[in-house]
């Protein structure tokens, strides 16, 4: 049984359905564009400069720490992350509990960018002059070994954390790597 013509009711329903689909399609919002990750740094040099700036700020904050006032520790923590920050927290807590004082200022004397992986880590070799610093106990006796070098070196790993460069790890270098200048 074939139908030579469609019923007017069927044609009307088909037109209404087609029109509804067209209207719905026109009202459906276009998909949101997927954000493209943009690199935080355009070059290795920019990444190294940001890491050096972070380490300098960390050193300045460290120079302002008063071990009798734990609130001064917070400025240091904003430049660190992970195990490095955990170690700083533990060390400052011990210094505070033992009533040890840090005196003098350290100074970053060399920063050499070694590697930027363009994703999340920056590695650098640093040298810090610690010759004017001391840690003294409550009797005023220095707790720093007599044979401590005046300039201390480390390989420092920085991580990008919320678009901020933070110190994540530091591995000491051999004592003669950095020479006082």
Short mmCIF file of C-alpha atoms in Angstrom, two decimals:
data_model
loop_
_atom_site.label_atom_id
_atom_site.label_comp_id
_atom_site.label_asym_id
_atom_site.label_seq_id
_atom_site.Cartn_x
_atom_site.Cartn_y
_atom_site.Cartn_z
CA UNK A 1 0.00 0.00 0.00
CA UNK A 2 1.60 3.23 -1.14
CA UNK A 3 0.53 6.74 -0.38
CA UNK A 4 0.61 9.06 -3.32
CA UNK A 5 0.52 12.15 -1.13
CA UNK A 6 1.29 12.85 2.47
CA UNK A 7 -1.58 14.00 4.62
CA UNK A 8 -1.69 17.74 5.30
CA UNK A 9 -1.48 17.04 9.01
CA UNK A 10 1.80 15.07 8.54
CA UNK A 11 3.32 17.83 6.36
CA UNK A 12 2.34 20.45 8.97
CA UNK A 13 3.93 18.40 11.78
CA UNK A 14 7.08 17.84 9.72
CA UNK A 15 7.37 21.58 8.99
CA UNK A 16 6.85 22.43 12.67
CA UNK A 17 9.48 19.88 13.70
CA UNK A 18 11.96 21.18 11.12
CA UNK A 19 11.33 24.75 12.19
CA UNK A 20 11.75 23.79 15.89
CA UNK A 21 15.07 22.06 15.19
CA UNK A 22 16.25 25.10 13.24
CA UNK A 23 15.27 27.47 16.06
CA UNK A 24 16.86 25.22 18.68
CA UNK A 25 20.05 24.95 16.70
CA UNK A 26 20.18 28.71 16.32
CA UNK A 27 19.73 29.17 20.10
CA UNK A 28 22.29 26.63 21.12
CA UNK A 29 25.35 28.54 22.28
CA UNK A 30 28.58 27.96 20.45
CA UNK A 31 30.98 25.83 22.47
CA UNK A 32 33.34 27.80 24.72
CA UNK A 33 36.79 28.04 23.22
CA UNK A 34 39.32 25.93 25.05
CA UNK A 35 41.87 28.22 26.67
CA UNK A 36 45.33 27.74 25.30
CA UNK A 37 48.07 27.53 27.83
CA UNK A 38 50.43 30.41 27.37
CA UNK A 39 53.99 30.15 28.51
CA UNK A 40 54.78 32.23 31.56
CA UNK A 41 58.16 33.11 30.06
CA UNK A 42 59.05 33.85 26.47
CA UNK A 43 62.66 32.70 26.89
CA UNK A 44 65.12 30.95 29.18
CA UNK A 45 66.57 34.36 30.05
CA UNK A 46 63.17 35.59 31.32
CA UNK A 47 62.75 32.44 33.41
CA UNK A 48 66.25 32.77 34.88
CA UNK A 49 65.67 36.47 35.66
CA UNK A 50 62.43 35.61 37.48
CA UNK A 51 64.15 32.84 39.46
CA UNK A 52 66.99 35.18 40.41
CA UNK A 53 64.48 37.81 41.52
CA UNK A 54 62.76 35.18 43.68
CA UNK A 55 66.02 34.09 45.27
CA UNK A 56 67.04 37.70 45.97
CA UNK A 57 63.65 38.39 47.58
CA UNK A 58 63.97 35.19 49.62
CA UNK A 59 67.41 36.27 50.83
CA UNK A 60 66.12 39.72 51.78
CA UNK A 61 63.21 38.15 53.69
CA UNK A 62 65.62 35.75 55.40
CA UNK A 63 67.78 38.70 56.47
CA UNK A 64 64.70 40.23 58.17
CA UNK A 65 63.80 37.14 60.22
CA UNK A 66 63.74 37.65 63.98
CA UNK A 67 63.67 34.17 65.52
CA UNK A 68 61.93 35.56 68.64
CA UNK A 69 59.02 36.71 66.41
CA UNK A 70 57.58 33.81 64.40
CA UNK A 71 55.38 36.18 62.37
CA UNK A 72 58.60 37.31 60.60
CA UNK A 73 58.99 33.79 59.19
CA UNK A 74 55.94 34.21 56.95
CA UNK A 75 57.71 36.57 54.55
CA UNK A 76 60.24 33.82 53.82
CA UNK A 77 57.60 31.16 53.17
CA UNK A 78 55.97 33.06 50.32
CA UNK A 79 59.07 32.39 48.18
CA UNK A 80 59.23 28.66 48.91
CA UNK A 81 57.25 25.49 48.33
CA UNK A 82 57.25 21.78 49.12
CA UNK A 83 60.10 20.14 51.01
CA UNK A 84 62.20 23.31 50.93
CA UNK A 85 59.47 25.23 52.76
CA UNK A 86 58.91 22.34 55.18
CA UNK A 87 62.61 22.36 56.02
CA UNK A 88 62.58 26.14 56.58
CA UNK A 89 59.52 25.81 58.83
CA UNK A 90 61.21 23.11 60.90
CA UNK A 91 64.50 25.06 61.16
CA UNK A 92 62.79 28.30 62.19
CA UNK A 93 60.66 26.45 64.72
CA UNK A 94 63.79 24.92 66.25
CA UNK A 95 65.64 28.26 66.30
CA UNK A 96 62.64 29.85 68.02
CA UNK A 97 62.19 27.01 70.55
CA UNK A 98 65.91 26.98 71.41
CA UNK A 99 65.90 30.80 71.61
CA UNK A 100 68.72 31.04 69.08
CA UNK A 101 69.16 34.30 67.17
CA UNK A 102 70.27 34.89 63.59
CA UNK A 103 72.49 37.91 63.09
CA UNK A 104 73.94 39.68 60.07
CA UNK A 105 72.90 39.59 56.45
CA UNK A 106 73.61 37.10 53.69
CA UNK A 107 73.94 38.26 50.10
CA UNK A 108 73.46 36.53 46.77
CA UNK A 109 76.75 37.02 44.92
CA UNK A 110 76.26 34.74 41.93
CA UNK A 111 73.29 33.36 40.06
CA UNK A 112 73.73 31.22 36.98
CA UNK A 113 70.68 29.83 35.23
CA UNK A 114 71.29 26.24 34.17
CA UNK A 115 68.03 24.84 32.82
CA UNK A 116 64.44 25.89 32.14
CA UNK A 117 62.20 23.04 31.09
CA UNK A 118 59.49 25.38 29.70
CA UNK A 119 56.90 23.60 31.80
CA UNK A 120 57.36 24.10 35.51
CA UNK A 121 60.96 24.01 36.71
CA UNK A 122 64.00 26.25 36.59
CA UNK A 123 67.41 25.14 37.82
CA UNK A 124 70.24 27.47 38.78
CA UNK A 125 73.58 27.49 40.54
CA UNK A 126 73.82 30.12 43.24
CA UNK A 127 76.52 31.43 45.56
CA UNK A 128 75.62 33.26 48.76
CA UNK A 129 78.02 35.25 50.92
CA UNK A 130 77.27 34.23 54.52
CA UNK A 131 80.46 35.67 56.02
CA UNK A 132 78.58 38.35 57.97
CA UNK A 133 75.96 35.98 59.39
CA UNK A 134 75.86 34.04 62.61
CA UNK A 135 73.51 31.94 64.70
CA UNK A 136 74.01 32.51 68.40
CA UNK A 137 72.55 30.71 71.39
CA UNK A 138 70.90 32.43 74.35
CA UNK A 139 74.32 32.82 76.00
CA UNK A 140 75.67 34.69 72.97
CA UNK A 141 77.84 31.80 71.79
CA UNK A 142 78.09 31.20 68.04
CA UNK A 143 76.60 27.92 66.85
CA UNK A 144 78.24 28.20 63.41
CA UNK A 145 81.20 25.88 62.83
CA UNK A 146 84.54 27.69 62.59
CA UNK A 147 85.29 26.02 59.26
CA UNK A 148 82.11 27.23 57.53
CA UNK A 149 83.07 28.79 54.18
CA UNK A 150 82.36 32.51 53.73
CA UNK A 151 80.50 31.81 50.51
CA UNK A 152 78.13 28.89 50.22
CA UNK A 153 76.93 27.37 46.96
CA UNK A 154 73.93 25.31 45.91
CA UNK A 155 72.07 23.97 42.92
CA UNK A 156 68.58 25.37 43.39
CA UNK A 157 65.42 24.04 41.79
CA UNK A 158 62.55 26.49 41.36
CA UNK A 159 58.97 25.46 40.56
CA UNK A 160 56.18 27.48 39.02
CA UNK A 161 53.35 27.54 41.53
CA UNK A 162 50.22 29.57 40.69
CA UNK A 163 52.27 31.56 38.14
CA UNK A 164 54.80 32.39 40.87
CA UNK A 165 58.38 31.18 40.90
CA UNK A 166 59.14 29.46 44.20
CA UNK A 167 62.20 27.73 45.63
CA UNK A 168 61.52 23.98 45.83
CA UNK A 169 64.92 22.42 46.53
CA UNK A 170 68.54 23.31 47.18
CA UNK A 171 71.46 20.90 47.09
CA UNK A 172 74.73 22.15 48.55
CA UNK A 173 77.77 22.32 46.32
CA UNK A 174 81.29 21.42 47.36
CA UNK A 175 82.70 24.10 49.69
CA UNK A 176 85.29 25.34 47.19
CA UNK A 177 82.76 25.77 44.34
CA UNK A 178 82.05 29.38 45.31
CA UNK A 179 85.00 31.55 46.12
CA UNK A 180 84.58 34.77 48.12
CA UNK A 181 85.13 37.72 45.85
#
